[in-house]
Amino acid sequence: MKITVAISGASGVVLGKRLVEFLKSDANKTKYEVHLIVSDAAKEIAGYEEVDLAHARGLADYCYDEDDIEAGISSSSYGIDAMVVIPCSMKTLSAIANGFAENLIDRAAENVMKTGRRMVVVPRDTPLSLAALENMIKLKSAGALIVPPVMAYYYKPETIDDVTDFFVGKVLDALQIEHDLYNRWCGVK
Ligand SMILES: Cc1cc2nc3c(=O)[nH]c(=O)nc-3n(C[C@H](O)[C@H](O)[C@H](O)COP(=O)(O)O)c2cc1C
């Protein structure tokens, strides 16, 4: 399965890093061909948030900058199966929702959307503007799955890593990829 993981300039770049680490873990590394795009803003935010993206870059099969518009994934003929934008800034959300393919993230997303492949968006902002809400409705109407990083308490997280794994686990659920990153609710016994 060929998956594009795009890290855009929203808080929580660690989520994209963790997703790549899961997809290229020893148990999974031959199952998924990972194409990693990191936007310029995401690189800056990684600095502020003290997230080292070098490890994820080393694990990914292909790495791109946002202006690598000649990359294979710039064409729908490349045949990407699924794409995740994690985290997704409100700017990139708007670009994808409105077909404004200004950089490789927007263009790769356009290709995935127009060919009806699985598209997962992890929008991060609070509070949400009307434009952001409308853009999410547009994307949902076009078949994307909107998976915002929203906390839950029922699984009793103890560390920030637990919270990160919960968010990434929800993305893997959306991709229909098995994982054990969080404890599922199993009902009251
Ligand atoms: C420290 C920092 C945190 C930011 N967090 C967010 C965020 O959570 N959500 C968001 O939509 N934009 C956020 N921004 C603003 C975006 O980075 C900015 O709109 C940028 O142009 C997005 O570019 P990109 O979508 O091409 O990566 C943040 C900026 C900085 C400097």
mmCIF file of C-alpha atoms and ligand atoms in Angstrom:
data_model
loop_
_atom_site.group_PDB
_atom_site.id
_atom_site.type_symbol
_atom_site.label_atom_id
_atom_site.label_comp_id
_atom_site.label_asym_id
_atom_site.label_seq_id
_atom_site.Cartn_x
_atom_site.Cartn_y
_atom_site.Cartn_z
ATOM 1 C CA MET A 1 0.000 0.000 0.000
ATOM 2 C CA LYS A 2 1.371 3.394 -0.994
ATOM 3 C CA ILE A 3 0.610 6.101 1.567
ATOM 4 C CA THR A 4 1.444 9.796 1.450
ATOM 5 C CA VAL A 5 1.943 11.409 4.853
ATOM 6 C CA ALA A 6 1.971 15.210 4.743
ATOM 7 C CA ILE A 7 3.055 17.235 7.755
ATOM 8 C CA SER A 8 1.812 20.817 7.440
ATOM 9 C CA GLY A 9 2.410 23.844 9.626
ATOM 10 C CA ALA A 10 0.052 23.287 12.537
ATOM 11 C CA SER A 11 0.895 22.513 16.105
ATOM 12 C CA GLY A 12 1.426 18.788 16.679
ATOM 13 C CA VAL A 13 4.009 17.861 14.048
ATOM 14 C CA VAL A 14 4.878 14.986 16.397
ATOM 15 C CA LEU A 15 1.669 13.316 15.183
ATOM 16 C CA GLY A 16 3.031 13.031 11.652
ATOM 17 C CA LYS A 17 6.332 11.755 12.979
ATOM 18 C CA ARG A 18 4.604 9.101 15.084
ATOM 19 C CA LEU A 19 2.439 7.985 12.153
ATOM 20 C CA VAL A 20 5.499 7.453 9.949
ATOM 21 C CA GLU A 21 7.245 5.583 12.773
ATOM 22 C CA PHE A 22 4.249 3.263 13.110
ATOM 23 C CA LEU A 23 3.929 2.649 9.361
ATOM 24 C CA LYS A 24 7.646 1.855 9.089
ATOM 25 C CA SER A 25 7.975 -0.097 12.342
ATOM 26 C CA ASP A 26 9.637 -3.519 12.103
ATOM 27 C CA ALA A 27 6.246 -5.240 11.993
ATOM 28 C CA ASN A 28 4.962 -3.049 9.151
ATOM 29 C CA LYS A 29 7.910 -1.792 7.161
ATOM 30 C CA THR A 30 7.370 -3.939 4.067
ATOM 31 C CA LYS A 31 3.603 -3.379 4.078
ATOM 32 C CA TYR A 32 3.578 0.352 3.459
ATOM 33 C CA GLU A 33 5.472 2.518 0.979
ATOM 34 C CA VAL A 34 5.569 5.865 2.741
ATOM 35 C CA HIS A 35 5.882 9.170 0.879
ATOM 36 C CA LEU A 36 6.605 11.959 3.361
ATOM 37 C CA ILE A 37 6.083 15.648 2.579
ATOM 38 C CA VAL A 38 7.016 18.281 5.156
ATOM 39 C CA SER A 39 5.919 21.878 4.521
ATOM 40 C CA ASP A 40 8.252 24.806 5.201
ATOM 41 C CA ALA A 41 6.022 25.994 8.058
ATOM 42 C CA ALA A 42 6.002 22.485 9.568
ATOM 43 C CA LYS A 43 9.810 22.507 9.603
ATOM 44 C CA GLU A 44 9.759 25.771 11.577
ATOM 45 C CA ILE A 45 7.149 24.506 14.007
ATOM 46 C CA ALA A 46 9.110 21.293 14.515
ATOM 47 C CA GLY A 47 11.904 23.555 15.774
ATOM 48 C CA TYR A 48 9.616 25.371 18.241
ATOM 49 C CA GLU A 49 8.031 22.111 19.404
ATOM 50 C CA GLU A 50 11.432 20.386 19.656
ATOM 51 C CA VAL A 51 10.428 17.530 17.380
ATOM 52 C CA ASP A 52 13.256 15.987 15.402
ATOM 53 C CA LEU A 53 11.826 14.965 12.046
ATOM 54 C CA ALA A 54 15.112 13.406 10.893
ATOM 55 C CA HIS A 55 14.106 9.978 12.212
ATOM 56 C CA ALA A 56 10.829 9.979 10.282
ATOM 57 C CA ARG A 57 12.626 11.222 7.179
ATOM 58 C CA GLY A 58 15.080 8.345 7.500
ATOM 59 C CA LEU A 59 12.277 5.808 7.798
ATOM 60 C CA ALA A 60 10.137 7.065 4.920
ATOM 61 C CA ASP A 61 10.696 5.499 1.500
ATOM 62 C CA TYR A 62 10.521 8.913 -0.181
ATOM 63 C CA CYS A 63 10.843 12.423 1.288
ATOM 64 C CA TYR A 64 9.826 15.677 -0.346
ATOM 65 C CA ASP A 65 9.826 19.396 0.311
ATOM 66 C CA GLU A 66 6.652 21.330 -0.387
ATOM 67 C CA ASP A 67 8.055 22.782 -3.613
ATOM 68 C CA ASP A 68 9.014 19.391 -5.102
ATOM 69 C CA ILE A 69 6.222 19.667 -7.624
ATOM 70 C CA GLU A 70 8.035 17.372 -10.077
ATOM 71 C CA ALA A 71 7.718 14.433 -7.662
ATOM 72 C CA GLY A 72 5.930 11.310 -8.879
ATOM 73 C CA ILE A 73 3.061 11.899 -6.457
ATOM 74 C CA SER A 74 2.357 15.188 -8.246
ATOM 75 C CA SER A 75 0.520 13.054 -10.818
ATOM 76 C CA SER A 76 -2.494 10.873 -10.089
ATOM 77 C CA SER A 77 -0.956 8.290 -12.445
ATOM 78 C CA TYR A 78 1.578 7.477 -9.715
ATOM 79 C CA GLY A 79 -1.128 5.495 -7.962
ATOM 80 C CA ILE A 80 -1.101 6.506 -4.303
ATOM 81 C CA ASP A 81 -3.639 4.470 -2.289
ATOM 82 C CA ALA A 82 -4.202 6.819 0.640
ATOM 83 C CA MET A 83 -3.039 10.139 2.039
ATOM 84 C CA VAL A 84 -3.014 11.656 5.510
ATOM 85 C CA VAL A 85 -2.402 15.327 6.261
ATOM 86 C CA ILE A 86 -1.285 15.271 9.887
ATOM 87 C CA PRO A 87 -1.433 17.827 11.392
ATOM 88 C CA CYS A 88 -3.368 19.878 8.854
ATOM 89 C CA SER A 89 -3.137 23.669 9.117
ATOM 90 C CA MET A 90 -6.173 25.774 8.279
ATOM 91 C CA LYS A 91 -4.277 27.080 5.255
ATOM 92 C CA THR A 92 -3.634 23.609 3.846
ATOM 93 C CA LEU A 93 -7.202 22.591 4.748
ATOM 94 C CA SER A 94 -8.467 25.513 2.669
ATOM 95 C CA ALA A 95 -6.153 24.710 -0.234
ATOM 96 C CA ILE A 96 -7.296 21.075 -0.383
ATOM 97 C CA ALA A 97 -10.991 21.877 0.089
ATOM 98 C CA ASN A 98 -10.923 24.508 -2.638
ATOM 99 C CA GLY A 99 -8.637 22.837 -5.159
ATOM 100 C CA PHE A 100 -5.887 25.465 -4.855
ATOM 101 C CA ALA A 101 -2.878 23.273 -5.557
ATOM 102 C CA GLU A 102 -0.109 25.686 -4.664
ATOM 103 C CA ASN A 103 2.434 23.149 -3.386
ATOM 104 C CA LEU A 104 3.115 19.406 -3.410
ATOM 105 C CA ILE A 105 0.885 18.713 -0.382
ATOM 106 C CA ASP A 106 -2.099 20.407 -2.036
ATOM 107 C CA ARG A 107 -1.428 18.744 -5.382
ATOM 108 C CA ALA A 108 -0.904 15.250 -3.934
ATOM 109 C CA ALA A 109 -4.167 15.682 -1.988
ATOM 110 C CA GLU A 110 -5.987 16.820 -5.121
ATOM 111 C CA ASN A 111 -4.839 13.640 -6.873
ATOM 112 C CA VAL A 112 -6.015 11.410 -4.035
ATOM 113 C CA MET A 113 -9.381 13.205 -3.833
ATOM 114 C CA LYS A 114 -10.091 13.234 -7.553
ATOM 115 C CA THR A 115 -9.362 9.529 -7.918
ATOM 116 C CA GLY A 116 -11.563 8.611 -4.960
ATOM 117 C CA ARG A 117 -8.744 7.208 -2.836
ATOM 118 C CA ARG A 118 -8.787 7.365 0.947
ATOM 119 C CA MET A 119 -8.055 10.855 2.243
ATOM 120 C CA VAL A 120 -7.637 11.553 5.958
ATOM 121 C CA VAL A 121 -7.257 15.077 7.280
ATOM 122 C CA VAL A 122 -6.224 15.920 10.853
ATOM 123 C CA PRO A 123 -7.143 19.620 11.190
ATOM 124 C CA ARG A 124 -5.684 21.406 14.214
ATOM 125 C CA ASP A 125 -6.842 24.792 15.362
ATOM 126 C CA THR A 126 -9.018 26.163 18.124
ATOM 127 C CA PRO A 127 -11.389 27.881 18.092
ATOM 128 C CA LEU A 128 -12.444 27.068 14.543
ATOM 129 C CA SER A 129 -13.313 29.830 12.085
ATOM 130 C CA LEU A 130 -16.421 29.653 9.920
ATOM 131 C CA ALA A 131 -14.138 29.221 6.890
ATOM 132 C CA ALA A 132 -12.411 26.233 8.520
ATOM 133 C CA LEU A 133 -15.745 24.621 9.413
ATOM 134 C CA GLU A 134 -17.040 25.159 5.871
ATOM 135 C CA ASN A 135 -13.836 23.743 4.406
ATOM 136 C CA MET A 136 -14.207 20.633 6.563
ATOM 137 C CA ILE A 137 -17.781 20.182 5.338
ATOM 138 C CA LYS A 138 -16.550 20.499 1.751
ATOM 139 C CA LEU A 139 -13.892 17.861 2.293
ATOM 140 C CA LYS A 140 -16.244 15.524 4.129
ATOM 141 C CA SER A 141 -18.798 15.914 1.320
ATOM 142 C CA ALA A 142 -16.073 14.988 -1.162
ATOM 143 C CA GLY A 143 -15.333 11.760 0.715
ATOM 144 C CA ALA A 144 -12.456 12.698 3.009
ATOM 145 C CA LEU A 145 -12.369 11.549 6.615
ATOM 146 C CA ILE A 146 -11.943 14.424 9.077
ATOM 147 C CA VAL A 147 -10.100 13.199 12.176
ATOM 148 C CA PRO A 148 -9.267 16.173 14.415
ATOM 149 C CA PRO A 149 -6.895 15.509 17.314
ATOM 150 C CA VAL A 150 -9.573 15.662 20.011
ATOM 151 C CA MET A 151 -8.810 14.327 23.471
ATOM 152 C CA ALA A 152 -10.717 11.542 25.200
ATOM 153 C CA TYR A 153 -10.320 10.528 28.830
ATOM 154 C CA TYR A 154 -12.033 7.133 28.996
ATOM 155 C CA TYR A 155 -8.889 5.219 28.053
ATOM 156 C CA LYS A 156 -7.011 6.863 30.946
ATOM 157 C CA PRO A 157 -3.950 8.396 29.286
ATOM 158 C CA GLU A 158 -0.992 8.910 31.616
ATOM 159 C CA THR A 159 1.556 10.590 29.365
ATOM 160 C CA ILE A 160 1.685 12.877 26.343
ATOM 161 C CA ASP A 161 2.889 9.858 24.375
ATOM 162 C CA ASP A 162 -0.375 8.093 25.308
ATOM 163 C CA VAL A 163 -2.330 11.055 23.936
ATOM 164 C CA THR A 164 -0.219 11.139 20.765
ATOM 165 C CA ASP A 165 -0.782 7.419 20.238
ATOM 166 C CA PHE A 166 -4.537 7.860 20.713
ATOM 167 C CA PHE A 167 -4.675 10.498 17.975
ATOM 168 C CA VAL A 168 -2.499 8.443 15.625
ATOM 169 C CA GLY A 169 -4.557 5.346 16.458
ATOM 170 C CA LYS A 170 -7.702 7.182 15.355
ATOM 171 C CA VAL A 171 -6.003 8.002 12.050
ATOM 172 C CA LEU A 172 -5.044 4.336 11.606
ATOM 173 C CA ASP A 173 -8.675 3.409 12.316
ATOM 174 C CA ALA A 174 -9.692 5.753 9.496
ATOM 175 C CA LEU A 175 -7.168 4.046 7.217
ATOM 176 C CA GLN A 176 -8.494 0.623 8.355
ATOM 177 C CA ILE A 177 -5.016 -0.355 9.527
ATOM 178 C CA GLU A 178 -4.802 -2.606 12.579
ATOM 179 C CA HIS A 179 -2.912 -1.292 15.596
ATOM 180 C CA ASP A 180 -2.718 -1.407 19.370
ATOM 181 C CA LEU A 181 -1.913 2.247 20.006
ATOM 182 C CA TYR A 182 -4.773 2.845 22.415
ATOM 183 C CA ASN A 183 -7.103 0.764 24.556
ATOM 184 C CA ARG A 184 -10.488 0.498 22.893
ATOM 185 C CA TRP A 185 -13.679 0.860 24.843
ATOM 186 C CA CYS A 186 -15.015 -2.666 25.275
ATOM 187 C CA GLY A 187 -18.278 -1.887 27.034
ATOM 188 C CA VAL A 188 -19.180 -2.103 30.706
ATOM 189 C CA LYS A 189 -18.785 -5.635 32.026
HETATM 190 C C1 LIG B 1 4.234 27.998 16.470
HETATM 191 C C2 LIG B 1 3.159 28.017 15.418
HETATM 192 C C3 LIG B 1 2.061 27.193 15.569
HETATM 193 C C4 LIG B 1 1.042 27.210 14.604
HETATM 194 N N1 LIG B 1 -0.021 26.385 14.810
HETATM 195 C C5 LIG B 1 -1.015 26.378 13.901
HETATM 196 C C6 LIG B 1 -2.121 25.502 14.097
HETATM 197 O O1 LIG B 1 -2.211 24.749 15.052
HETATM 198 N N2 LIG B 1 -3.085 25.511 13.136
HETATM 199 C C7 LIG B 1 -3.022 26.310 12.028
HETATM 200 O O2 LIG B 1 -3.923 26.261 11.198
HETATM 201 N N3 LIG B 1 -1.962 27.151 11.825
HETATM 202 C C8 LIG B 1 -0.972 27.203 12.727
HETATM 203 N N4 LIG B 1 0.111 28.040 12.529
HETATM 204 C C9 LIG B 1 0.133 28.910 11.340
HETATM 205 C C10 LIG B 1 0.611 28.157 10.087
HETATM 206 O O3 LIG B 1 1.895 27.622 10.308
HETATM 207 C C11 LIG B 1 0.623 29.078 8.862
HETATM 208 O O4 LIG B 1 -0.705 29.421 8.505
HETATM 209 C C12 LIG B 1 1.342 28.468 7.688
HETATM 210 O O5 LIG B 1 1.283 29.372 6.602
HETATM 211 C C13 LIG B 1 0.778 27.132 7.246
HETATM 212 O O6 LIG B 1 1.472 26.691 6.115
HETATM 213 P P1 LIG B 1 1.323 25.235 5.488
HETATM 214 O O7 LIG B 1 -0.110 24.863 5.611
HETATM 215 O O8 LIG B 1 1.758 25.406 4.079
HETATM 216 O O9 LIG B 1 2.224 24.321 6.246
HETATM 217 C C14 LIG B 1 1.134 28.043 13.474
HETATM 218 C C15 LIG B 1 2.258 28.854 13.320
HETATM 219 C C16 LIG B 1 3.256 28.843 14.287
HETATM 220 C C17 LIG B 1 4.455 29.708 14.086
#
